[in-house]
Amino acid sequence: MRLIDEIRLDKTNTKYLYLQLFDELKKLIESNNIKPHTKLPTIRYLADKLNVNSSTIVNAYNQLEAKGYIYKKIGSGTFVQDVSSKEVKELILDEETNMNMDNLRLDVDANNDEKIINFASTAPMPDLFPIDDFKIVLNEVLDRDKGRAFMYQESQGYLALRKAICNYLISFNINTSESNIHIISGAQQGIDILSKALIEYGNVVFTENPTYTGAIAVFKSRSARIVEIPINKDGIDLIDLEYKLRSFKPKFIYVMPNFQNPTGYSYTITKMKKLIELADKYNFYIIEDDYISDLNSIAQPRNTLKSLDTVDKVIYIKSFSKIFMPGLRLAFMIIPKTIYNEVISAKHISDISTSSLIQRAFHLYLEKKIWQKHIEQVNTIYTKRYNTIIKSIKKHMPKQIKYILPQGGLNFWFSLPSGYSANELYKLCYKYQITIAPGSLFDVWQRDTRHFRLSIASIHNDEIDTGIAKLGQIIAYFLKNNQKDPIAVDLYNNLF
Ligand SMILES: Cc1ncc(COP(=O)(O)O)c(C=O)c1O
């Protein structure tokens, strides 16, 4: 099939030409008339053949990319997305932004009496939330501040909270002042605000590969050119990074140096220092997403890039979602002075300010030292799960599965032997009521990979061993049957 012959544009129609082209290409992709990962013609070539302006092609391609039908690869061109895996992507992507996992679980429960075993979600379970303690601080704020608790707050955040955060950071060896702290409505908003403040159309940003799905979505929404740097068990690949720094001028690099999502890997202090040196030498910012360094199961103190930053190149984002309550929508950033104005303006445009009531309540929570008690409890619970899963992995994972165990955090990263698809494994597991997160979710171009992530955030300690044993059996079956879908076989009865 010649692609050009299949596209029908009607210049007499009042519908914009780029939307017509978008519809035509979408149809061809959905009907599998253009196969996944096919390279699309260049803008100039297609404009020429269809006799339209280049901007028509650019707009249609942008629209297709935003809707997940195509992906762009720097230096290589534009390719068709595998829309058959879109279903997988949406299911978990919603989970990563903490939206749909509960629905998923309810659906499964409604259809079967079995309960789903959830190794996919990184959202904490509500039974960990300190509701009674939070009720106390909320009531105290309401009695103390009355209507003021419901006024607009200054965009940078409630001053008393910013001061309390500076004190909290001292134990992490981060010395900063309240003028550098910015309160935000979740780390996701922080990544979005920074992108609005720093990226213009076509600017280059660097990310680790694989990386956090929500960050990829933000950078794409800003039409940034994403360049990926592989991550190894001791942190980012510095040789590849420096090599790419000679060709590209990134606005920033987005990294998670502690218990990286999805791999669980952490940077050595040497790599952290070297990354900061490179940021200084090549003049780019580092966005450090510290979503979880508090969960340190091996109990060695973790360093952060920010605590080592002597050149003011690190933008530090700290979320309380994984260790506290994601629905509070509360996080903060430490911002270099050089970008203060851009960041304040982007925050104001985004939501004016983070909830005044929540900021005031959290301030009291920190001041009354209830926070310390909570973190200790959470750490005890997650360390127990961490130890359990490690034992279970060693006991039940088929030996063909490779992994490097993290030193803490929530995530464990596994590799199937080459040639096996983690998307297919995901589908098989889902059929037997186990959810895992396939590597395609964390790939900038959503390519299917042989890697997958398990998380201990949404599973009780006493479910872990049964879950990993069951998963081990599914994987053994999957490997033996060489990726064939065993729908015709009653796997469930055979195996469990
Ligand atoms: C690495 C990482 N950063 C940021 C977020 C979003 O955090 P928040 O709930 O604070 O917006 C997540 C959520 O899954 C995450 O995994």
PDB file of C-alpha atoms and ligand atoms in Angstrom, residues 96 122 185-189 191 212 254 256 261 289 291 319-322 326 329-331, ligand 1:
ATOM      1  CA  GLU A  96       0.691   6.324  37.927  1.00  0.00           C
ATOM      2  CA  THR A 122       2.925   2.853  43.489  1.00  0.00           C
ATOM      3  CA  SER A 185       0.140  20.917  44.482  1.00  0.00           C
ATOM      4  CA  GLY A 186       2.075  17.664  44.015  1.00  0.00           C
ATOM      5  CA  ALA A 187       5.366  16.835  42.300  1.00  0.00           C
ATOM      6  CA  GLN A 188       3.490  16.361  39.043  1.00  0.00           C
ATOM      7  CA  GLN A 189       2.546  20.029  39.126  1.00  0.00           C
ATOM      8  CA  ILE A 191       7.392  19.113  36.786  1.00  0.00           C
ATOM      9  CA  TYR A 212       8.593   8.282  35.227  1.00  0.00           C
ATOM     10  CA  TYR A 254      15.190  15.172  34.872  1.00  0.00           C
ATOM     11  CA  MET A 256      15.541  10.455  40.343  1.00  0.00           C
ATOM     12  CA  ASN A 261      11.169   4.995  39.275  1.00  0.00           C
ATOM     13  CA  ASP A 289      12.636  14.337  41.738  1.00  0.00           C
ATOM     14  CA  TYR A 291       9.765  11.107  45.560  1.00  0.00           C
ATOM     15  CA  SER A 319       6.554  14.979  47.039  1.00  0.00           C
ATOM     16  CA  PHE A 320       4.677  13.737  50.093  1.00  0.00           C
ATOM     17  CA  SER A 321       2.415  11.479  48.026  1.00  0.00           C
ATOM     18  CA  LYS A 322       4.191   8.154  48.463  1.00  0.00           C
ATOM     19  CA  PRO A 326      -1.394  11.485  47.630  1.00  0.00           C
ATOM     20  CA  ARG A 329      -1.772  17.232  46.579  1.00  0.00           C
ATOM     21  CA  LEU A 330       1.146  18.672  48.491  1.00  0.00           C
ATOM     22  CA  ALA A 331       4.827  18.936  47.607  1.00  0.00           C
TER      23      ALA A 331
HETATM   24  C1  LIG B   1       8.764   9.651  40.328  1.00  0.00           C
HETATM   25  C2  LIG B   1       7.468  10.327  40.580  1.00  0.00           C
HETATM   26  N1  LIG B   1       7.427  11.670  40.592  1.00  0.00           N
HETATM   27  C3  LIG B   1       6.286  12.329  40.795  1.00  0.00           C
HETATM   28  C4  LIG B   1       5.100  11.653  40.991  1.00  0.00           C
HETATM   29  C5  LIG B   1       3.846  12.440  41.201  1.00  0.00           C
HETATM   30  O1  LIG B   1       3.777  12.790  42.554  1.00  0.00           O
HETATM   31  P1  LIG B   1       2.636  13.725  43.136  1.00  0.00           P
HETATM   32  O2  LIG B   1       1.540  12.841  43.635  1.00  0.00           O
HETATM   33  O3  LIG B   1       3.327  14.461  44.258  1.00  0.00           O
HETATM   34  O4  LIG B   1       2.190  14.650  42.067  1.00  0.00           O
HETATM   35  C6  LIG B   1       5.084  10.257  40.979  1.00  0.00           C
HETATM   36  C7  LIG B   1       3.830   9.511  41.142  1.00  0.00           C
HETATM   37  O5  LIG B   1       3.704   8.342  40.853  1.00  0.00           O
HETATM   38  C8  LIG B   1       6.302   9.580  40.771  1.00  0.00           C
HETATM   39  O6  LIG B   1       6.355   8.243  40.742  1.00  0.00           O
END
